[in-house]
């Protein structure tokens, strides 16, 4: 437990948890920078939604569960003095000049820092069709590698036409009685090798060009039907399935920094060259927030390390400027600046 006061200017605030954020916290805490992590309520990122992680190095003999891996990341960062706020960052005000002070708001509390590491990650893209949200966890899923085992010998569907959809279909085909791949175009975005591999599997079927119009529940409340619409003719058809896996890509969680740092067309934060530097001095970005290609726990952890080192070198080399970005004035300032306790539990 460590308090943050109106006058305190942190060395580094990390926004977001997950492998990138917690690894950045581990490195900056070991560098005695006493990082403050604004980790969100659902801390741990996408790995909190997975079961076994078998491809994170160091865990032979069956791997480790996603939530346990994230708990270990967090515990290890805490061992070296990282402080956590289990709440959402709601607004950022970023200084323009090198050495300036940035402000991260959590509701009405403001926290100031010389450097900010953005590690808000990405979320699975949603179809936004009726039934999708209601049937989440009751047949509709975004992760075949997590949930395939619940659909042994059951008819299932994968929605999407990229490499992720192929990878998920191939994995799911080992459990399900059949996997229907539904894609909105006749051509696939997936690489030839992945497509060929999926096409060579007997219990994978193909339906194009179809979009999902709706997911419909059966009498027991679980998913029973995917209502599809031909994207060229408009014709509708129903397919009976027990499980539908949506694999249409990811969405970086960059809303918080929209207009503050450069992002690409899809909303991924752009960093300079091989570094984690954004265009803003003292602001760094790591993990799935910047990476639409690799998106692995181990690559996110690696980029969290890079961000921590970039922040450390920046603090070492950049003279301080006193004016904080977003600093409220007068009595209001005293009331608004964070006086709350950052609880590490
Ligand atoms: P992606 O390549 O962007 O593909 C997304 C797919 O979902 C596209 O086919 C797209 O259709 C479809 N889609 C998007 N929004 C949709 C919507 N609202 N309704 C219906 N369909 C929708 O994403 P990804 O497959 O997640 O792959 C991301 C990156 O990771 C790629 O660079 C990929 O190569 C890489 N990756 C590689 C591997 C590997 O093993 N080599 C495995 C996984 C991922 P359209 O084609 O019509 O736009």
mmCIF file of N, CA, C and O and ligand atoms in Angstrom, residues 125 127 160-165 167 183-185 189 194 247-250 292-293 295, ligand 1:
data_model
loop_
_atom_site.group_PDB
_atom_site.id
_atom_site.type_symbol
_atom_site.label_atom_id
_atom_site.label_comp_id
_atom_site.label_asym_id
_atom_site.label_seq_id
_atom_site.Cartn_x
_atom_site.Cartn_y
_atom_site.Cartn_z
ATOM 1 N N UNK A 125 -12.981 -8.825 -31.714
ATOM 2 C CA UNK A 125 -14.007 -8.062 -32.432
ATOM 3 C C UNK A 125 -15.340 -8.799 -32.359
ATOM 4 O O UNK A 125 -15.378 -10.032 -32.433
ATOM 5 N N UNK A 127 -19.427 -9.409 -33.725
ATOM 6 C CA UNK A 127 -20.240 -9.298 -34.936
ATOM 7 C C UNK A 127 -21.330 -8.250 -34.781
ATOM 8 O O UNK A 127 -21.812 -7.697 -35.760
ATOM 9 N N UNK A 160 -15.459 -16.214 -39.950
ATOM 10 C CA UNK A 160 -14.257 -15.447 -40.288
ATOM 11 C C UNK A 160 -13.498 -16.108 -41.419
ATOM 12 O O UNK A 160 -13.692 -17.293 -41.697
ATOM 13 N N UNK A 161 -12.630 -15.333 -42.073
ATOM 14 C CA UNK A 161 -11.918 -15.880 -43.224
ATOM 15 C C UNK A 161 -10.427 -15.612 -43.197
ATOM 16 O O UNK A 161 -9.745 -15.736 -44.206
ATOM 17 N N UNK A 162 -9.895 -15.244 -42.023
ATOM 18 C CA UNK A 162 -8.461 -14.969 -41.911
ATOM 19 C C UNK A 162 -7.696 -16.148 -41.319
ATOM 20 O O UNK A 162 -8.262 -17.238 -41.121
ATOM 21 N N UNK A 163 -6.426 -15.936 -41.048
ATOM 22 C CA UNK A 163 -5.602 -17.005 -40.476
ATOM 23 C C UNK A 163 -6.115 -17.454 -39.110
ATOM 24 O O UNK A 163 -6.045 -18.640 -38.769
ATOM 25 N N UNK A 164 -6.633 -16.517 -38.319
ATOM 26 C CA UNK A 164 -7.159 -16.901 -37.003
ATOM 27 C C UNK A 164 -8.320 -17.873 -37.167
ATOM 28 O O UNK A 164 -8.414 -18.870 -36.451
ATOM 29 N N UNK A 165 -9.206 -17.575 -38.121
ATOM 30 C CA UNK A 165 -10.358 -18.452 -38.340
ATOM 31 C C UNK A 165 -9.892 -19.842 -38.752
ATOM 32 O O UNK A 165 -10.422 -20.861 -38.272
ATOM 33 N N UNK A 167 -6.950 -21.236 -38.090
ATOM 34 C CA UNK A 167 -6.281 -21.852 -36.943
ATOM 35 C C UNK A 167 -7.315 -22.408 -35.956
ATOM 36 O O UNK A 167 -7.199 -23.532 -35.464
ATOM 37 N N UNK A 183 -17.967 -17.502 -43.993
ATOM 38 C CA UNK A 183 -17.211 -16.293 -44.328
ATOM 39 C C UNK A 183 -18.038 -15.426 -45.276
ATOM 40 O O UNK A 183 -18.743 -15.942 -46.152
ATOM 41 N N UNK A 184 -17.925 -14.126 -45.125
ATOM 42 C CA UNK A 184 -18.798 -13.202 -45.863
ATOM 43 C C UNK A 184 -18.430 -13.025 -47.335
ATOM 44 O O UNK A 184 -19.188 -12.413 -48.086
ATOM 45 N N UNK A 185 -17.243 -13.502 -47.729
ATOM 46 C CA UNK A 185 -16.845 -13.426 -49.144
ATOM 47 C C UNK A 185 -16.441 -14.820 -49.610
ATOM 48 O O UNK A 185 -16.103 -15.685 -48.798
ATOM 49 N N UNK A 189 -9.124 -14.327 -46.806
ATOM 50 C CA UNK A 189 -7.977 -13.495 -46.468
ATOM 51 C C UNK A 189 -6.823 -14.354 -45.927
ATOM 52 O O UNK A 189 -5.663 -13.949 -45.952
ATOM 53 N N UNK A 194 -2.451 -21.981 -44.584
ATOM 54 C CA UNK A 194 -3.454 -22.236 -43.543
ATOM 55 C C UNK A 194 -4.765 -22.715 -44.167
ATOM 56 O O UNK A 194 -5.422 -23.619 -43.652
ATOM 57 N N UNK A 247 -14.146 -15.438 -35.107
ATOM 58 C CA UNK A 247 -12.706 -15.182 -35.279
ATOM 59 C C UNK A 247 -12.527 -14.160 -36.386
ATOM 60 O O UNK A 247 -12.001 -14.455 -37.461
ATOM 61 N N UNK A 248 -13.003 -12.945 -36.134
ATOM 62 C CA UNK A 248 -12.978 -11.913 -37.184
ATOM 63 C C UNK A 248 -11.969 -10.812 -36.858
ATOM 64 O O UNK A 248 -12.079 -9.696 -37.342
ATOM 65 N N UNK A 249 -11.009 -11.128 -36.044
ATOM 66 C CA UNK A 249 -9.953 -10.169 -35.749
ATOM 67 C C UNK A 249 -10.077 -9.554 -34.362
ATOM 68 O O UNK A 249 -10.959 -9.932 -33.579
ATOM 69 N N UNK A 250 -9.189 -8.636 -34.103
ATOM 70 C CA UNK A 250 -9.135 -7.992 -32.788
ATOM 71 C C UNK A 250 -9.256 -6.488 -32.934
ATOM 72 O O UNK A 250 -8.988 -5.938 -33.997
ATOM 73 N N UNK A 292 -0.742 -6.053 -34.424
ATOM 74 C CA UNK A 292 -1.868 -6.838 -34.945
ATOM 75 C C UNK A 292 -1.414 -8.132 -35.582
ATOM 76 O O UNK A 292 -2.197 -8.830 -36.182
ATOM 77 N N UNK A 293 -0.167 -8.468 -35.476
ATOM 78 C CA UNK A 293 0.317 -9.663 -36.169
ATOM 79 C C UNK A 293 0.622 -10.822 -35.222
ATOM 80 O O UNK A 293 0.092 -11.916 -35.384
ATOM 81 N N UNK A 295 0.680 -11.051 -31.460
ATOM 82 C CA UNK A 295 -0.336 -11.166 -30.415
ATOM 83 C C UNK A 295 -0.172 -12.385 -29.496
ATOM 84 O O UNK A 295 -1.139 -13.057 -29.155
HETATM 85 P P1 LIG B 1 -7.718 -10.763 -40.222
HETATM 86 O O1 LIG B 1 -6.598 -11.264 -41.034
HETATM 87 O O2 LIG B 1 -7.998 -9.297 -40.170
HETATM 88 O O3 LIG B 1 -9.048 -11.486 -40.747
HETATM 89 C C1 LIG B 1 -10.307 -11.180 -40.228
HETATM 90 C C2 LIG B 1 -11.364 -11.939 -41.036
HETATM 91 O O4 LIG B 1 -12.628 -11.703 -40.441
HETATM 92 C C3 LIG B 1 -11.442 -11.492 -42.495
HETATM 93 O O5 LIG B 1 -11.638 -12.591 -43.321
HETATM 94 C C4 LIG B 1 -12.657 -10.568 -42.501
HETATM 95 O O6 LIG B 1 -13.390 -10.611 -43.681
HETATM 96 C C5 LIG B 1 -13.517 -11.154 -41.415
HETATM 97 N N1 LIG B 1 -14.329 -10.130 -40.777
HETATM 98 C C6 LIG B 1 -13.910 -8.962 -40.204
HETATM 99 N N2 LIG B 1 -14.945 -8.290 -39.695
HETATM 100 C C7 LIG B 1 -16.057 -9.037 -39.963
HETATM 101 C C8 LIG B 1 -17.432 -8.872 -39.698
HETATM 102 N N3 LIG B 1 -17.907 -7.798 -39.035
HETATM 103 N N4 LIG B 1 -18.286 -9.845 -40.090
HETATM 104 C C9 LIG B 1 -17.833 -10.933 -40.756
HETATM 105 N N5 LIG B 1 -16.531 -11.145 -41.033
HETATM 106 C C10 LIG B 1 -15.653 -10.205 -40.637
HETATM 107 O O7 LIG B 1 -7.610 -11.192 -38.683
HETATM 108 P P2 LIG B 1 -6.961 -12.525 -38.058
HETATM 109 O O8 LIG B 1 -7.392 -13.728 -38.783
HETATM 110 O O9 LIG B 1 -7.264 -12.427 -36.602
HETATM 111 O O10 LIG B 1 -5.395 -12.353 -38.272
HETATM 112 C C11 LIG B 1 -4.704 -11.199 -37.791
HETATM 113 C C12 LIG B 1 -3.218 -11.306 -38.128
HETATM 114 O O11 LIG B 1 -2.621 -12.395 -37.398
HETATM 115 C C13 LIG B 1 -2.958 -11.594 -39.596
HETATM 116 O O12 LIG B 1 -1.806 -10.896 -39.995
HETATM 117 C C14 LIG B 1 -2.711 -13.079 -39.622
HETATM 118 O O13 LIG B 1 -1.910 -13.504 -40.706
HETATM 119 C C15 LIG B 1 -2.004 -13.307 -38.283
HETATM 120 N N6 LIG B 1 -2.213 -14.701 -37.826
HETATM 121 C C16 LIG B 1 -1.359 -15.668 -38.278
HETATM 122 C C17 LIG B 1 -1.547 -17.000 -37.896
HETATM 123 C C18 LIG B 1 -0.611 -18.059 -38.381
HETATM 124 O O14 LIG B 1 -0.687 -19.148 -37.935
HETATM 125 N N7 LIG B 1 0.245 -17.788 -39.310
HETATM 126 C C19 LIG B 1 -2.599 -17.354 -37.071
HETATM 127 C C20 LIG B 1 -3.473 -16.346 -36.626
HETATM 128 C C21 LIG B 1 -3.273 -15.027 -37.031
HETATM 129 P P3 LIG B 1 -12.843 -9.937 -45.023
HETATM 130 O O15 LIG B 1 -11.745 -10.815 -45.499
HETATM 131 O O16 LIG B 1 -14.045 -9.933 -45.918
HETATM 132 O O17 LIG B 1 -12.402 -8.561 -44.647
#
